[in-house]
CSV table of C-alpha atoms in Angstrom, one decimal:
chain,number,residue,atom,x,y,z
A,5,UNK,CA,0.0,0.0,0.0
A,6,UNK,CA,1.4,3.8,-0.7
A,7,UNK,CA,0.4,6.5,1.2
A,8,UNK,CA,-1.9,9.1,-1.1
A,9,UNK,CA,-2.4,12.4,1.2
A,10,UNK,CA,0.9,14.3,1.5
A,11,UNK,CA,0.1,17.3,4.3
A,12,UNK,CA,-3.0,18.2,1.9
A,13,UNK,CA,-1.1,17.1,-1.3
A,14,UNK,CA,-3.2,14.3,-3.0
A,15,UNK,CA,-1.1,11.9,-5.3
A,16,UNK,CA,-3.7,11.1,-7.8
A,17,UNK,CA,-5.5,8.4,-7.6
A,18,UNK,CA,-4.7,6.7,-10.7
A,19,UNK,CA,-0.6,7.2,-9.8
A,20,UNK,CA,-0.8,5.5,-6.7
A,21,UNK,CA,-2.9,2.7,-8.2
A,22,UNK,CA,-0.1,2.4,-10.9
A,23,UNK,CA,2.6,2.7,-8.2
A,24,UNK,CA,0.9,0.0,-5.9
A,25,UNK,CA,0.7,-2.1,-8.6
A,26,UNK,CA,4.3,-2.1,-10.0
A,27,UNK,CA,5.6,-2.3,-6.4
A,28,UNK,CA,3.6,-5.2,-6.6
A,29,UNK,CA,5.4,-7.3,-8.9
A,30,UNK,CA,8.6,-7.5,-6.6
A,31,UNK,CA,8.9,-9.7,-3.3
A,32,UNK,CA,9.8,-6.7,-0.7
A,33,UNK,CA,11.5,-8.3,2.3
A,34,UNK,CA,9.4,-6.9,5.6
A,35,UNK,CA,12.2,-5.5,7.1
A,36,UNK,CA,13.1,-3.5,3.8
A,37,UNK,CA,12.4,0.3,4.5
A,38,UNK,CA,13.6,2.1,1.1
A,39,UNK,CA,13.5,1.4,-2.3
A,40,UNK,CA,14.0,2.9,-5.6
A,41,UNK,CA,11.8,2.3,-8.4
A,42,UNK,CA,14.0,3.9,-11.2
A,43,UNK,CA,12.6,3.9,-14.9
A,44,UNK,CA,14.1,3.9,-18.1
A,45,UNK,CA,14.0,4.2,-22.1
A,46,UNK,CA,17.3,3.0,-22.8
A,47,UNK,CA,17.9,4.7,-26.0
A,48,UNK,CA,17.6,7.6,-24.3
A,49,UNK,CA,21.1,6.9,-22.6
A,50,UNK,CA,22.9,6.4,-26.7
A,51,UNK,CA,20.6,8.6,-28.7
A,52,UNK,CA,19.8,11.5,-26.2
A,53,UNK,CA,16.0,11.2,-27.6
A,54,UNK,CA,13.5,9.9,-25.8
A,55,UNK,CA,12.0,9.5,-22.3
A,56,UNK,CA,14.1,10.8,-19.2
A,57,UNK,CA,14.8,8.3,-16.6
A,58,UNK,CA,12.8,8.9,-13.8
A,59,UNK,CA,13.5,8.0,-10.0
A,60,UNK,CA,10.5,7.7,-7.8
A,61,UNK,CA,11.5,6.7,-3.6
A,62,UNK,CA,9.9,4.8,-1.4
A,63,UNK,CA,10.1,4.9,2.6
A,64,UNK,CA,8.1,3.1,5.4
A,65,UNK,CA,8.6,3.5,9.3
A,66,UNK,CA,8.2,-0.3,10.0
A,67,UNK,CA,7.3,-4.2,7.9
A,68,UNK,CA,4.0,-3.7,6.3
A,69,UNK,CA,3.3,0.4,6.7
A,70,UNK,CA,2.5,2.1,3.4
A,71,UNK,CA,5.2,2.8,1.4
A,72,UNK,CA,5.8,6.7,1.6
A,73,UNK,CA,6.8,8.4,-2.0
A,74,UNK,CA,9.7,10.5,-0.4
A,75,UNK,CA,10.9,12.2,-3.5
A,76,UNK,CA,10.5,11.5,-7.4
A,77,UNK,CA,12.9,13.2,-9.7
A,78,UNK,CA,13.7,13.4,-13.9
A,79,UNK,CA,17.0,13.4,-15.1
A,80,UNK,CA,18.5,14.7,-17.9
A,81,UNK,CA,21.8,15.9,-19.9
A,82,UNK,CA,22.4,19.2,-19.4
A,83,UNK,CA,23.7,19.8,-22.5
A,84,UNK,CA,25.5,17.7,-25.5
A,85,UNK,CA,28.9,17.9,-24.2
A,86,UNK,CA,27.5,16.1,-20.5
A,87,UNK,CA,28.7,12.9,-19.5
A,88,UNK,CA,26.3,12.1,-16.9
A,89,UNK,CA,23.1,13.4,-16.3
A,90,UNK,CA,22.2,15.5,-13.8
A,91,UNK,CA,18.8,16.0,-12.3
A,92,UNK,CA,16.0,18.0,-14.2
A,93,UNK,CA,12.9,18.7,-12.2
A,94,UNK,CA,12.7,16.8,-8.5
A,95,UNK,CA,9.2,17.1,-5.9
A,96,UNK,CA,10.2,16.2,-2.3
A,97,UNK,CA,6.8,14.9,-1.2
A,98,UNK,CA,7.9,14.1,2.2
A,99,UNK,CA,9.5,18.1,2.7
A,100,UNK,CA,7.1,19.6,-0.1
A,101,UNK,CA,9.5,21.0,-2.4
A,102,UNK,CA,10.1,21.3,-6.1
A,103,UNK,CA,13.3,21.7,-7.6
A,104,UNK,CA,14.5,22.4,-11.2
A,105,UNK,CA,17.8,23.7,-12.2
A,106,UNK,CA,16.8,27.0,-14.0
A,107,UNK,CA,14.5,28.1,-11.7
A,108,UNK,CA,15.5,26.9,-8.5
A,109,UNK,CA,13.5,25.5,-5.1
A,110,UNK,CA,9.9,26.3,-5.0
A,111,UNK,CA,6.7,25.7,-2.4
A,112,UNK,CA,5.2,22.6,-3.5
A,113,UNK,CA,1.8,23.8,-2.5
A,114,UNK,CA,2.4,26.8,-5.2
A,115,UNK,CA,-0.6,26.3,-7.3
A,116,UNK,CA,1.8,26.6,-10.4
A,117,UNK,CA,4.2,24.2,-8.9
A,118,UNK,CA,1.1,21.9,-7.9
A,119,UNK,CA,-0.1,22.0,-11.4
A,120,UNK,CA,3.4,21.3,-12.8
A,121,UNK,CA,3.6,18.5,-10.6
A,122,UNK,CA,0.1,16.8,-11.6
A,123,UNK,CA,0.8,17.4,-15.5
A,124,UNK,CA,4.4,15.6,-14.9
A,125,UNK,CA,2.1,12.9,-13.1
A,126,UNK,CA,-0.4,12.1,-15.7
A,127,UNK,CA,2.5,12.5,-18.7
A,128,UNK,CA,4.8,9.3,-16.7
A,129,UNK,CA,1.3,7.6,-15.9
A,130,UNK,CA,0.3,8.0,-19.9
A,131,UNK,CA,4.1,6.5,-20.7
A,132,UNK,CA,4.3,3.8,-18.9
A,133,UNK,CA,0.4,2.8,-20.2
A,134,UNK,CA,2.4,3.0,-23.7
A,135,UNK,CA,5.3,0.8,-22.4
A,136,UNK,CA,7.7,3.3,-23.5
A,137,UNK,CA,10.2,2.5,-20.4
A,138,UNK,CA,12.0,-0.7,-21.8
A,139,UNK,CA,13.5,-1.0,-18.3
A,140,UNK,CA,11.7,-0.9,-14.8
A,141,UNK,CA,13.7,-1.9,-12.1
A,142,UNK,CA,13.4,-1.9,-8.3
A,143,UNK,CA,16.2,-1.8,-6.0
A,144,UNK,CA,16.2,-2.6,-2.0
A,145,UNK,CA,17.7,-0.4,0.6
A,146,UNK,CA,18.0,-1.5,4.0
């Protein structure tokens, strides 16, 4: 189970249901309390077209407590000479803050910010429907 309500910030419904379900698909240890669901369009790493790779993570307090969606974050190369990509746009649910390099931290409850957040929400939702992320992986942190 993930936690929806956020201090008065609603994940939509339809994320958590997608979130829930891909968590889902992995056997989660009880005494696991963070994870990282990180996915991927592979060409994006050789062509530099494509989807971003996306990092959404997971925390829980004890075995069998929601799952809490600390932070989710986009990546991205800055620019064609980068070797590594460098983070694009991140929303720290758990201290309600957006980031993105250009414009700096922002309020999460700004509506602008809030309606940034649930546009970036329903475009990942809309990819992963299309299977556009060839690779989905979860990893364990104890």
């Amino acid at each position: 189970m993930l936690a929806s309500d956020y201090d008065g910030l609603e994940l939509p419904q339809s994320l958590c249901a997608l979130l829930e379900e891909t968590l889902s698909r992995y056997e989660i240890p009880d005494d696991t309390r963070q994870a990282a669901l990180n996915c991927r369009d592979t060409k994006f790493y050789k062509t530099r077209k494509g989807l971003h790779p996306v990092e959404f993570k997971f925390k829980r307090e004890e075995a069998k407590a929601p799952w809490v969606l600390a932070f989710v974050a986009s990546f991205s190369y800055r620019d064609e000479s980068d070797e590594s990509l460098d983070v694009e746009l991140y929303f720290h649910l758990a201290n309600r803050w957006c980031f993105q390099p250009d414009a700096g931290v922002a309020d999460l409850n700004h509506p602008t910010v809030l309606d940034l957040f649930y546009t970036w929400c329903a475009a990942f939702e809309r990819h992963v429907h299309q299977q556009a992320f060839d690779d989905i992986q979860l990893t364990l942190l104890r």
